[in-house]
mmCIF file of C-alpha atoms in Angstrom:
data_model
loop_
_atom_site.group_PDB
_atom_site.id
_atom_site.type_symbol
_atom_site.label_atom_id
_atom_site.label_comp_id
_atom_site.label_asym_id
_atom_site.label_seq_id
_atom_site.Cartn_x
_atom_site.Cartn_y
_atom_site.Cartn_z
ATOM 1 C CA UNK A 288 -57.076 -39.112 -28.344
ATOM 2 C CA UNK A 289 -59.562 -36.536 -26.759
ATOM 3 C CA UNK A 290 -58.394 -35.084 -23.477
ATOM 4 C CA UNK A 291 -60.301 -36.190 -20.820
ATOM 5 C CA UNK A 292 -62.095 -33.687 -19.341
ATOM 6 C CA UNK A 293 -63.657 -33.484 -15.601
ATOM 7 C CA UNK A 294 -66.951 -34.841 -16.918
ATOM 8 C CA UNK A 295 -65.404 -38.103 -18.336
ATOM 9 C CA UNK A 296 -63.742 -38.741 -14.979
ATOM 10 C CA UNK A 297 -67.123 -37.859 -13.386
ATOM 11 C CA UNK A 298 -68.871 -40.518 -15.526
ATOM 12 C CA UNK A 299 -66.188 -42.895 -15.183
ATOM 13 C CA UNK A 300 -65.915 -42.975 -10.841
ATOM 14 C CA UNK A 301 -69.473 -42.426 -10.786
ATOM 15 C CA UNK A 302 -69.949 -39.502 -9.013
ATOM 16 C CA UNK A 303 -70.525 -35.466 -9.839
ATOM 17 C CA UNK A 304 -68.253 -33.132 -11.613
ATOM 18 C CA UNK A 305 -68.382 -31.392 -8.357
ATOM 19 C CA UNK A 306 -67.201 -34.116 -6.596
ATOM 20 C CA UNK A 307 -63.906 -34.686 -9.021
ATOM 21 C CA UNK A 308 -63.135 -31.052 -8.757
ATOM 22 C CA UNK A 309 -63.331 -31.298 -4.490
ATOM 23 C CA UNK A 310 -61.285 -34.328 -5.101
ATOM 24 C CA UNK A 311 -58.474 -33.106 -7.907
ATOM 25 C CA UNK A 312 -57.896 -29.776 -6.334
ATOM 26 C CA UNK A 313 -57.772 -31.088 -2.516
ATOM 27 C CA UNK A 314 -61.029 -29.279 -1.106
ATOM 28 C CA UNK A 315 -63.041 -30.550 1.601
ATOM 29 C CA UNK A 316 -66.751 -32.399 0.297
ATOM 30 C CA UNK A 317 -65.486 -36.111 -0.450
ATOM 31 C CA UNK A 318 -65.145 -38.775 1.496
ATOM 32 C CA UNK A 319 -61.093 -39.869 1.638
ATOM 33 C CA UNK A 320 -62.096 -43.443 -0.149
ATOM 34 C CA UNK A 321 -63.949 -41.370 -2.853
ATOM 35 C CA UNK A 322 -61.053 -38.787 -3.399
ATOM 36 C CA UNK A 323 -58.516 -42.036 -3.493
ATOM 37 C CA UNK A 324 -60.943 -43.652 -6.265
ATOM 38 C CA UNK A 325 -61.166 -40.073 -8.245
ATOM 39 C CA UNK A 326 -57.634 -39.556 -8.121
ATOM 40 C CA UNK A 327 -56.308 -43.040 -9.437
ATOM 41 C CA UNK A 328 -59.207 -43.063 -12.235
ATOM 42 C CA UNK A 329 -57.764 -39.248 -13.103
ATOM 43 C CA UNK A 330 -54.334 -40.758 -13.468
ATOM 44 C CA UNK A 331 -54.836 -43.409 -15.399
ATOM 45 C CA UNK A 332 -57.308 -41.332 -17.889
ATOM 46 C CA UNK A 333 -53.963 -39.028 -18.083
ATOM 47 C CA UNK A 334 -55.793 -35.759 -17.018
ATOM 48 C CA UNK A 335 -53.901 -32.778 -15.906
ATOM 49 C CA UNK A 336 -54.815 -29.479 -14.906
ATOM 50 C CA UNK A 337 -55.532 -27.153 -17.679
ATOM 51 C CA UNK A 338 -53.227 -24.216 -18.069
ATOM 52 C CA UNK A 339 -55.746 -21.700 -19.338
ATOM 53 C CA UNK A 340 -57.990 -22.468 -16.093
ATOM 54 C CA UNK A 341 -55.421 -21.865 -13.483
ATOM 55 C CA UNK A 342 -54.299 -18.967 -15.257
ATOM 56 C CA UNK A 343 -57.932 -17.170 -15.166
ATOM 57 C CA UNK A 344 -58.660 -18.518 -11.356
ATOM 58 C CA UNK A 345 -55.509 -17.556 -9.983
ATOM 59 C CA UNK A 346 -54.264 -14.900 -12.371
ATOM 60 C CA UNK A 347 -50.705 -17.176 -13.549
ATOM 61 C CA UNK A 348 -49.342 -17.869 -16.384
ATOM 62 C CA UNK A 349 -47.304 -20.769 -15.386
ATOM 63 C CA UNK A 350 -44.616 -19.141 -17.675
ATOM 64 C CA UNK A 351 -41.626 -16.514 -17.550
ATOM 65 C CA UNK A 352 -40.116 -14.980 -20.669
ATOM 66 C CA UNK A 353 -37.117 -14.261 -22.556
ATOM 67 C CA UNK A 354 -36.557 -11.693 -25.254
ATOM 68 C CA UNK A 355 -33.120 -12.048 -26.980
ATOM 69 C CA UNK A 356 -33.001 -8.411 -29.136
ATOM 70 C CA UNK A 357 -30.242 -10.100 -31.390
ATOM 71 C CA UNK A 358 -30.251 -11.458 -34.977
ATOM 72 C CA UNK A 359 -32.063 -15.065 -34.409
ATOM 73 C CA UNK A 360 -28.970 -17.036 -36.169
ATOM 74 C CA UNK A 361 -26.965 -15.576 -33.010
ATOM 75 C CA UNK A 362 -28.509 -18.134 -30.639
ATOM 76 C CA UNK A 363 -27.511 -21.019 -33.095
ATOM 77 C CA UNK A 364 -24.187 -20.514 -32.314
ATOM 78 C CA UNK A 365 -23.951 -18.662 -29.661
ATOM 79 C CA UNK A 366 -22.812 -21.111 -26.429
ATOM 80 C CA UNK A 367 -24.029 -18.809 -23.843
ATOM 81 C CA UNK A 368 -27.178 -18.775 -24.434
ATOM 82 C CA UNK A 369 -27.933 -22.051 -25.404
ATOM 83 C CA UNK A 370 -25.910 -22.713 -21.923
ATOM 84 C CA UNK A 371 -27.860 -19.727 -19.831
ATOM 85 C CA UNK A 372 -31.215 -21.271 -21.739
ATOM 86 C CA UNK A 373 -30.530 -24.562 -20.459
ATOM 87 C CA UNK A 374 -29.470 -23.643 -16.810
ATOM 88 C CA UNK A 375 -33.043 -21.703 -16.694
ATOM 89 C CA UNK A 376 -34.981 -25.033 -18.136
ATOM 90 C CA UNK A 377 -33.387 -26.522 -15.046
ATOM 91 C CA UNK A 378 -34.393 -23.558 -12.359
ATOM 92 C CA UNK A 379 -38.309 -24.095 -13.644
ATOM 93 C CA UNK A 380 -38.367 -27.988 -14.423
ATOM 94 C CA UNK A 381 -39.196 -28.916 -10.873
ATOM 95 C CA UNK A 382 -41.734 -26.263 -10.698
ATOM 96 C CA UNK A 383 -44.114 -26.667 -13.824
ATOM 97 C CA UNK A 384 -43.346 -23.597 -14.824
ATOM 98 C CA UNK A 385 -42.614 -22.899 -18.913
ATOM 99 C CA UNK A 386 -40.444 -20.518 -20.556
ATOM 100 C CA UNK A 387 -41.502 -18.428 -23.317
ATOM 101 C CA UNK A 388 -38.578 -17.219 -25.753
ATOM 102 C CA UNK A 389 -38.382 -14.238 -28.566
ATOM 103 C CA UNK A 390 -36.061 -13.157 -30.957
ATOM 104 C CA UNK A 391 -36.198 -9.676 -31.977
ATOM 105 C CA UNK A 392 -33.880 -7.844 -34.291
ATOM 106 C CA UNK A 393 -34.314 -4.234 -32.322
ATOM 107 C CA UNK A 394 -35.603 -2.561 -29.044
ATOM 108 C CA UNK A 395 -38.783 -1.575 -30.262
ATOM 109 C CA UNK A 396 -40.059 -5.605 -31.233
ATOM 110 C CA UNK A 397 -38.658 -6.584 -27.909
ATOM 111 C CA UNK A 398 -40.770 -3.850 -25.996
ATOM 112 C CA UNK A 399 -43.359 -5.126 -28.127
ATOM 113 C CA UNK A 400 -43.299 -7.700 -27.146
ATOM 114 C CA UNK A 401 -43.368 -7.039 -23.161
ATOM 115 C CA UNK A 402 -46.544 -5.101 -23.810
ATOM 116 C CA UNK A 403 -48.132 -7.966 -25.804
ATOM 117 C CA UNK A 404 -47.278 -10.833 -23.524
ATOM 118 C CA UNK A 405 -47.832 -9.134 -20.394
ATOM 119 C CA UNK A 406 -51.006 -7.415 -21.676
ATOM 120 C CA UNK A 407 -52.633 -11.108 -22.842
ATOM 121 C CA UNK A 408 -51.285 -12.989 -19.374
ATOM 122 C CA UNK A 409 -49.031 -14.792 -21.478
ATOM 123 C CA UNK A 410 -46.360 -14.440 -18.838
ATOM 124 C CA UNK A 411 -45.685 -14.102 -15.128
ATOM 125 C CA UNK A 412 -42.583 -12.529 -15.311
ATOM 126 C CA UNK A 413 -39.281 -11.816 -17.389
ATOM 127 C CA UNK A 414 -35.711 -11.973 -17.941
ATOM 128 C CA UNK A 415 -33.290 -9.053 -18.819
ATOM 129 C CA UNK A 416 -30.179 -9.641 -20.850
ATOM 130 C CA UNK A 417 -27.806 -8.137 -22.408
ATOM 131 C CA UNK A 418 -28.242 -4.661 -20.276
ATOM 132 C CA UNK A 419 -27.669 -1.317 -21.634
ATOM 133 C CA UNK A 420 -26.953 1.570 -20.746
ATOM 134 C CA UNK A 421 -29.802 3.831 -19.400
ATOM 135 C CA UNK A 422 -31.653 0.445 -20.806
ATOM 136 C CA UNK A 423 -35.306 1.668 -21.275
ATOM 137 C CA UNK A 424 -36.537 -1.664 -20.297
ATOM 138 C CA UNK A 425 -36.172 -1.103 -16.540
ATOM 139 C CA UNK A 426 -38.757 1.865 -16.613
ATOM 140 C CA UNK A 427 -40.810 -0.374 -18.797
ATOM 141 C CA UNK A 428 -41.002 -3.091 -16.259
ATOM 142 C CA UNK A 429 -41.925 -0.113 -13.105
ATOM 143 C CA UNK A 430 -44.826 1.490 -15.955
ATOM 144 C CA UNK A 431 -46.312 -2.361 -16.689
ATOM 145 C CA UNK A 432 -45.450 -3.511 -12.977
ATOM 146 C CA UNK A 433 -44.412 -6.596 -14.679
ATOM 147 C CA UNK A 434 -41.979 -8.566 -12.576
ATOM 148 C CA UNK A 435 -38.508 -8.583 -14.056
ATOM 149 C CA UNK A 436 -34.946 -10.001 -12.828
ATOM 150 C CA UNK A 437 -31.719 -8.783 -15.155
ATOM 151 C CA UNK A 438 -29.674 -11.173 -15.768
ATOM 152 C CA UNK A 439 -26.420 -8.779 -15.468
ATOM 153 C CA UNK A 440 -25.384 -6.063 -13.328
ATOM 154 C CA UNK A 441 -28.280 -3.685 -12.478
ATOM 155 C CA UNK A 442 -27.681 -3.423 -8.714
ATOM 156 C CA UNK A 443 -29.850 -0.472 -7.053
ATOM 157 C CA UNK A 444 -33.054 -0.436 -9.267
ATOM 158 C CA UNK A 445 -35.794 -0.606 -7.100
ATOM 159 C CA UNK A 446 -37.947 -3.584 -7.771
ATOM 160 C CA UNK A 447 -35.991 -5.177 -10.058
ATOM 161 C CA UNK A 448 -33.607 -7.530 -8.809
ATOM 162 C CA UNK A 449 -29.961 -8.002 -10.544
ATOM 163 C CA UNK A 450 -28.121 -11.542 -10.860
ATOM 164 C CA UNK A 451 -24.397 -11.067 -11.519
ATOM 165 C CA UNK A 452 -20.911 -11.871 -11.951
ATOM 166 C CA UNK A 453 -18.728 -8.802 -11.188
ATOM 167 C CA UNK A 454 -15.751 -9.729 -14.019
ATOM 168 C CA UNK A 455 -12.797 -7.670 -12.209
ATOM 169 C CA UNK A 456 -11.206 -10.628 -10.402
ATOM 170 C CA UNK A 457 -11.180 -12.482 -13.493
ATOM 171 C CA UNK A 458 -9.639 -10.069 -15.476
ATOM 172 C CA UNK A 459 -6.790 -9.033 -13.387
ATOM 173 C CA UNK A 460 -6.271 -12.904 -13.025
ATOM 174 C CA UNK A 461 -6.494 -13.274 -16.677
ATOM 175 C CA UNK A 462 -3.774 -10.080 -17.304
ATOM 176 C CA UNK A 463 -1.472 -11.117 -14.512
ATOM 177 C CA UNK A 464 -1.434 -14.428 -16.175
ATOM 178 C CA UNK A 465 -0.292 -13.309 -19.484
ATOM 179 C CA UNK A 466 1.713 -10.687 -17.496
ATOM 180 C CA UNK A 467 3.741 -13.108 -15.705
ATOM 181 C CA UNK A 468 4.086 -15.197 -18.740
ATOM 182 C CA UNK A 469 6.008 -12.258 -20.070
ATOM 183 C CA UNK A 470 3.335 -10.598 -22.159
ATOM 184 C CA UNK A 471 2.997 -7.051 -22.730
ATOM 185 C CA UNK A 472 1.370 -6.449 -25.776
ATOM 186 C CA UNK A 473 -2.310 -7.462 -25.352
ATOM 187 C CA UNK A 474 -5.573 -6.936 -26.806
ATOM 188 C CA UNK A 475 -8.890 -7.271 -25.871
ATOM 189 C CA UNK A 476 -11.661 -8.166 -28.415
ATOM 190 C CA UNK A 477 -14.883 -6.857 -27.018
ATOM 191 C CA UNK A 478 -18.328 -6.834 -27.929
ATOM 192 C CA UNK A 479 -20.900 -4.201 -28.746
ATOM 193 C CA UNK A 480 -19.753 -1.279 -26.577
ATOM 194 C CA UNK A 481 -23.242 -0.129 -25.748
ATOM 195 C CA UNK A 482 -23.706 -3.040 -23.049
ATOM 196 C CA UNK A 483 -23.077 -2.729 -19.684
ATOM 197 C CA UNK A 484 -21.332 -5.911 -19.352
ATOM 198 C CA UNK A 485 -18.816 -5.328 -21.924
ATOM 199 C CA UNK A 486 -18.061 -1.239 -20.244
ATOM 200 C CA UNK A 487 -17.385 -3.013 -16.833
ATOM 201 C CA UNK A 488 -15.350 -5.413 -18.369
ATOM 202 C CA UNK A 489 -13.359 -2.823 -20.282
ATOM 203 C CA UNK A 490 -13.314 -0.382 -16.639
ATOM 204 C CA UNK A 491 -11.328 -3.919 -15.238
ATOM 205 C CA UNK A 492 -9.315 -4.081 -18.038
ATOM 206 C CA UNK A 493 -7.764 -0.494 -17.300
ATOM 207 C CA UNK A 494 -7.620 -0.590 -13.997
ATOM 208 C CA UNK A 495 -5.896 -3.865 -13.845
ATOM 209 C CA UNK A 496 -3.531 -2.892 -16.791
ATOM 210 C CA UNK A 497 -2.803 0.268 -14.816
ATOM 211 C CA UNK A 498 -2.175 -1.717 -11.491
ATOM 212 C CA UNK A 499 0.128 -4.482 -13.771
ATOM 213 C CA UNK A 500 2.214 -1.836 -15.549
ATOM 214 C CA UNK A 501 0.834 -3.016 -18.864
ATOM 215 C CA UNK A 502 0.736 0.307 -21.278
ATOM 216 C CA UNK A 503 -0.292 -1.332 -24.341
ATOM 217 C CA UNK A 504 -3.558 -2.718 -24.048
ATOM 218 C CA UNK A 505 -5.624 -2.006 -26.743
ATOM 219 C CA UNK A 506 -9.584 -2.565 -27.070
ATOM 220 C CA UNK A 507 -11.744 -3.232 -30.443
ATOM 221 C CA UNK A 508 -15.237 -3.619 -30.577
ATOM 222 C CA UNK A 509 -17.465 -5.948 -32.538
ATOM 223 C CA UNK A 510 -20.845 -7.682 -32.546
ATOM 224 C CA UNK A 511 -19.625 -10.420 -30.800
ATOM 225 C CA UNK A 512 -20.494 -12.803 -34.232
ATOM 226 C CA UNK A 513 -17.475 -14.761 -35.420
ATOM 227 C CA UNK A 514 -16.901 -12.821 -39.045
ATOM 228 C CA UNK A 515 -16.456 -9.782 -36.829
ATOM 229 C CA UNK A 516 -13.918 -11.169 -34.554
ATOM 230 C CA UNK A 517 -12.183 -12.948 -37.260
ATOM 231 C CA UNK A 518 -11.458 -9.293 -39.008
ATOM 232 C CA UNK A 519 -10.813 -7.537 -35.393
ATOM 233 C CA UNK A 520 -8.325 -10.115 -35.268
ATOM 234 C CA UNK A 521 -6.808 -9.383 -38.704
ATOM 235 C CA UNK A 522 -6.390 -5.773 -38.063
ATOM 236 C CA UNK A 523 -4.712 -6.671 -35.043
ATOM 237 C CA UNK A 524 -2.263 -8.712 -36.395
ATOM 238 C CA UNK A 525 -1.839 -7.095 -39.513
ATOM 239 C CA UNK A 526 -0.122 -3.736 -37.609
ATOM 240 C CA UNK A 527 3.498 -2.813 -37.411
ATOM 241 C CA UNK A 528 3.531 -3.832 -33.279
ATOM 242 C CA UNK A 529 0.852 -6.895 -33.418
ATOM 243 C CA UNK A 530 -0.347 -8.054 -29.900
ATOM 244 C CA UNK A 531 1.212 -11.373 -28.168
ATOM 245 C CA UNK A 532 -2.026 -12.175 -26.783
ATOM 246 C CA UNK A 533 -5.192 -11.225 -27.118
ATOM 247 C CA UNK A 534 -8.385 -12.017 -24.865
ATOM 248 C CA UNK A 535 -12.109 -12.366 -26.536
ATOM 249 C CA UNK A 536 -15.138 -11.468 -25.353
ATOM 250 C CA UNK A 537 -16.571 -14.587 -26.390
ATOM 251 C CA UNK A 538 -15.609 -18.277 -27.405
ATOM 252 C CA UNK A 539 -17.314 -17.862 -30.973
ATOM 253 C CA UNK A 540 -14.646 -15.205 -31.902
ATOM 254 C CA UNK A 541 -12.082 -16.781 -30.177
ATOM 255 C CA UNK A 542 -12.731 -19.915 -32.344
ATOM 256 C CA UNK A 543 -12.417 -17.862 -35.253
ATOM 257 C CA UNK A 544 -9.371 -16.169 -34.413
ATOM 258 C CA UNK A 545 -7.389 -19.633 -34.559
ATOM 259 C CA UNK A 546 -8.431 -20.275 -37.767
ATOM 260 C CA UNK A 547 -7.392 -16.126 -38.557
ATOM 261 C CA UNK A 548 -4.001 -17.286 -37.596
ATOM 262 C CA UNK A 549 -3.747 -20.265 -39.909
ATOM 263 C CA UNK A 550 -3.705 -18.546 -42.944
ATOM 264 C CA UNK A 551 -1.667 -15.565 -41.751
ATOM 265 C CA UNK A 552 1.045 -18.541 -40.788
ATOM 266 C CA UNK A 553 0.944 -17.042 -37.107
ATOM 267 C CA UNK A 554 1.707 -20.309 -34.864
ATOM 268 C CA UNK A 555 -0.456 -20.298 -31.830
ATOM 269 C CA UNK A 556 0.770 -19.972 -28.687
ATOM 270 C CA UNK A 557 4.557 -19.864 -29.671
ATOM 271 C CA UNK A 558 3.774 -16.648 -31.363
ATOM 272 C CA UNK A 559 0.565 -15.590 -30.062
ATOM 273 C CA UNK A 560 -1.778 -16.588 -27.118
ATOM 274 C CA UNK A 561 -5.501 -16.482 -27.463
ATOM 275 C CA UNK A 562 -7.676 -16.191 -24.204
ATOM 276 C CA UNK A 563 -12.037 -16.671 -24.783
ATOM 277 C CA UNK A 564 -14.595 -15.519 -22.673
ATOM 278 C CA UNK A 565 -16.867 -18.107 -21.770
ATOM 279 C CA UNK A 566 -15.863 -21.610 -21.022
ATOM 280 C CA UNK A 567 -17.802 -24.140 -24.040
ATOM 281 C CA UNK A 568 -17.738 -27.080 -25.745
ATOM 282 C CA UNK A 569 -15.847 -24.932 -28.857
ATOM 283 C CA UNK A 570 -12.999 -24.509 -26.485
ATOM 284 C CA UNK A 571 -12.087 -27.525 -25.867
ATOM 285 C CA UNK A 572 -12.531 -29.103 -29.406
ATOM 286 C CA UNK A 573 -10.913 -27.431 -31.196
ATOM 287 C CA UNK A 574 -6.596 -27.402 -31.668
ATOM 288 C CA UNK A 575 -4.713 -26.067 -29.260
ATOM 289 C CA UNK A 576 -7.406 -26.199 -26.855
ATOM 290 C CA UNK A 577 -8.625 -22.405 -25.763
ATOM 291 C CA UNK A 578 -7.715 -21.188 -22.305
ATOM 292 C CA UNK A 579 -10.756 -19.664 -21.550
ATOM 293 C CA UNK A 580 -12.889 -18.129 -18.449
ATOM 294 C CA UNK A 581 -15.408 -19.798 -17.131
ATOM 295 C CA UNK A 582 -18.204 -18.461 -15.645
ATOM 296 C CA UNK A 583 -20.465 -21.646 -14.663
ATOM 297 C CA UNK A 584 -23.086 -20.194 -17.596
ATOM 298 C CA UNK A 585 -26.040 -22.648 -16.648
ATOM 299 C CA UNK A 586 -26.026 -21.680 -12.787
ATOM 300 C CA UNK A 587 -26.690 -18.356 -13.953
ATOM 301 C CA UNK A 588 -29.383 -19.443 -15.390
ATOM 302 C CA UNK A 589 -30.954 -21.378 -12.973
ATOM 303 C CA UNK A 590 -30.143 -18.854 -10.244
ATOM 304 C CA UNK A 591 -31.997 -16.057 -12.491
ATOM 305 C CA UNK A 592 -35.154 -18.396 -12.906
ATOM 306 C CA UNK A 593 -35.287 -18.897 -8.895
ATOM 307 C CA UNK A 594 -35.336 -15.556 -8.232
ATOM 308 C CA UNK A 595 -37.733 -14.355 -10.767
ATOM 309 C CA UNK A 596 -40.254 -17.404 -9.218
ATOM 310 C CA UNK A 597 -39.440 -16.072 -6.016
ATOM 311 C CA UNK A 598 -40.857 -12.582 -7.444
ATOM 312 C CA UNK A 599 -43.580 -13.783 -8.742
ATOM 313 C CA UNK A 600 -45.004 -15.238 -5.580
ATOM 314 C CA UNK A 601 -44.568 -11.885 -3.804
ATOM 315 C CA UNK A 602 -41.284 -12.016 -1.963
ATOM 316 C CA UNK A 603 -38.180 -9.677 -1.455
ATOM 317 C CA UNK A 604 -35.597 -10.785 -3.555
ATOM 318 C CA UNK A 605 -32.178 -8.933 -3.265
ATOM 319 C CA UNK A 606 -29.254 -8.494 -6.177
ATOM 320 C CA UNK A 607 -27.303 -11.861 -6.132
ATOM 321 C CA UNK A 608 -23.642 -11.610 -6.552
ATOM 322 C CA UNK A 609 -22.547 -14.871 -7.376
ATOM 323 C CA UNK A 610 -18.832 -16.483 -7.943
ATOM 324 C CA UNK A 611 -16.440 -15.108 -9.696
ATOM 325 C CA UNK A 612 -15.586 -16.293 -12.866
ATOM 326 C CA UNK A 613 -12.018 -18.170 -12.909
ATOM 327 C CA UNK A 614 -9.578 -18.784 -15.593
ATOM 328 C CA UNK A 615 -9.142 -22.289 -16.996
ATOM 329 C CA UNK A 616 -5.247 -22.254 -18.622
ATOM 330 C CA UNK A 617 -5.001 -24.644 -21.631
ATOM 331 C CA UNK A 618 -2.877 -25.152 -24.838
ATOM 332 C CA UNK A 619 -3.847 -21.658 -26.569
ATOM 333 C CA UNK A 620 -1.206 -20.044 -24.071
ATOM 334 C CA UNK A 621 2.465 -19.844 -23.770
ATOM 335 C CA UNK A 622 5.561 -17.551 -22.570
ATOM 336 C CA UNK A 623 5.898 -14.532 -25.083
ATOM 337 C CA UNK A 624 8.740 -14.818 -27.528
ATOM 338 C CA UNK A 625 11.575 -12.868 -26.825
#
């Protein structure tokens, strides 16, 4: 069907174009009954607003964006960001507002990108993730004045606003539970160690080690994909003093790890206990069921999307700490073996 443009309504209630645009966009110039009539004839015709119109009179996109600089088969697997994704859907649902995603397989396509989209008015504002350090993309944002909220810790940059989870009190809950469950051995399979999240995360790990007595904690990093974790986890359990329990950066290698464990004939937990970062679906399908940390993924999300709207529009918006993550103890753990 042809959409009905502000002409057809015009011809249909009788009146001027002038008239239906008084009445659709609440002006002054009609009579109440008139605007009443124009309104329910609009409705039923199914007009809406057109995008491209509001965007030239009042300089909006109507949309925020979201560059993901990792290979594209990442997200279809990947429960965090099909979990952050959704939590942002939900933050701009009420609002109108759409979101624009990219995949990009390195920084210079995702700054690309940023140029391109803010350059044709293609978006309002964007979403960092995945922070580096001395991330480049911060200085972009300041040289486009494009309005930007990281999603991650990024607390002091002027003008662009940080929501984050500060991972310490989760991981010295997550030690001293393994700790007190008489573990001693423990590793920690990270992700790439050029983002910031996964440095802070590995700063908590010492420091709570340290403050635990724990001497052998041990670190490897990976890409965060499952093939990766599934040969970190080898290694690890191939060596003369193999860990009793080792924590994951995500739930993807975590998931991976039990089935790492099957064919080495390691019996999960009585031998070895297997911690994921990042509460999911995985976790609790699959056998024994993961302990895991959650960290409420789609609130993020939507908490990110308010406060980049709130940007948008012009207002002060502050780094957001929100709550901590917590630790959800389930089947995948278990007293160390004497």
């Amino acid at each position: 069907m042809k959409r009905p443009t502000i002409a057809d309504i015009a011809d249909a209630a009788g009146v001027s174009k002038g008239a239906v645009s008084y009445a659709l966009n609440g002006k002054a110039g009609v009579s109440a009954q008139t605007r009443a009539r124009i309104l329910e004839i609009a409705a039923r015709m199914g007009w809406h607003p057109s995008s491209a119109a509001r965007a030239l009179s009042n300089s909006r996109s109507g949309a925020i964006g979201l560059v993901v600089d990792r290979p594209a088969w990442v997200l279809g697997i990947e429960p965090f960001f099909m979990q952050l994704i959704s939590g942002v859907e939900a933050g701009l649902a009420a609002t109108g507002t759409a979101l624009l995603l990219q995949v990009t397989e390195d920084a210079d396509a995702e700054e690309a990108a940023y140029r391109r989209w803010w350059g044709e008015r293609r978006v309002d504002g964007v979403l960092l993730v995945d922070l580096r350090d001395d991330d480049h993309r911060l200085g972009l944002l300041r040289e486009l004045e494009l309005p930007g909220v990281v999603v991650g810790h990024a607390a002091g940059v002027p003008g662009v606003p940080s929501v984050w989870l500060n991972d310490a009190e989760a991981v010295r809950e997550t030690l001293a539970y393994l700790a007190a469950m008489g573990h001693r051995r423990i590793a920690r399979v990270a992700g790439p160690a050029h983002f910031v999240h996964t440095r802070e995360r590995g700063e908590a790990f010492d420091a709570a080690a340290a403050e635990l007595g724990l001497t052998s904690v041990s670190c490897v990093y990976t890409d965060y994909s499952g093939e990766d974790g599934a040969r970190a986890t080898r290694r690890l359990l191939s060596g003369a003093d193999r860990p009793t329990a080792i924590v994951y950066d995500n739930d993807v290698m975590a998931v991976a790890a039990l089935s790492v464990t099957q064919e080495m004939g390691i019996p999960v937990p009585a031998e070895l206990s297997l911690v994921a970062w990042d509460d999911s679906e995985l976790c609790r399908l699959v056998h024994p069921a993961l302990t895991a940390v959650s960290r409420r993924v789609p609130a993020y999300g939507e908490r990110a999307a308010a406060a980049l709207l709130a940007l948008v529009d012009g207002q002060e918006v502050a780094d957001i700490l929100l709550e901590a993550p917590v630790l959800v103890p389930r089947g995948s753990t278990a007293p160390a073996r004497r």
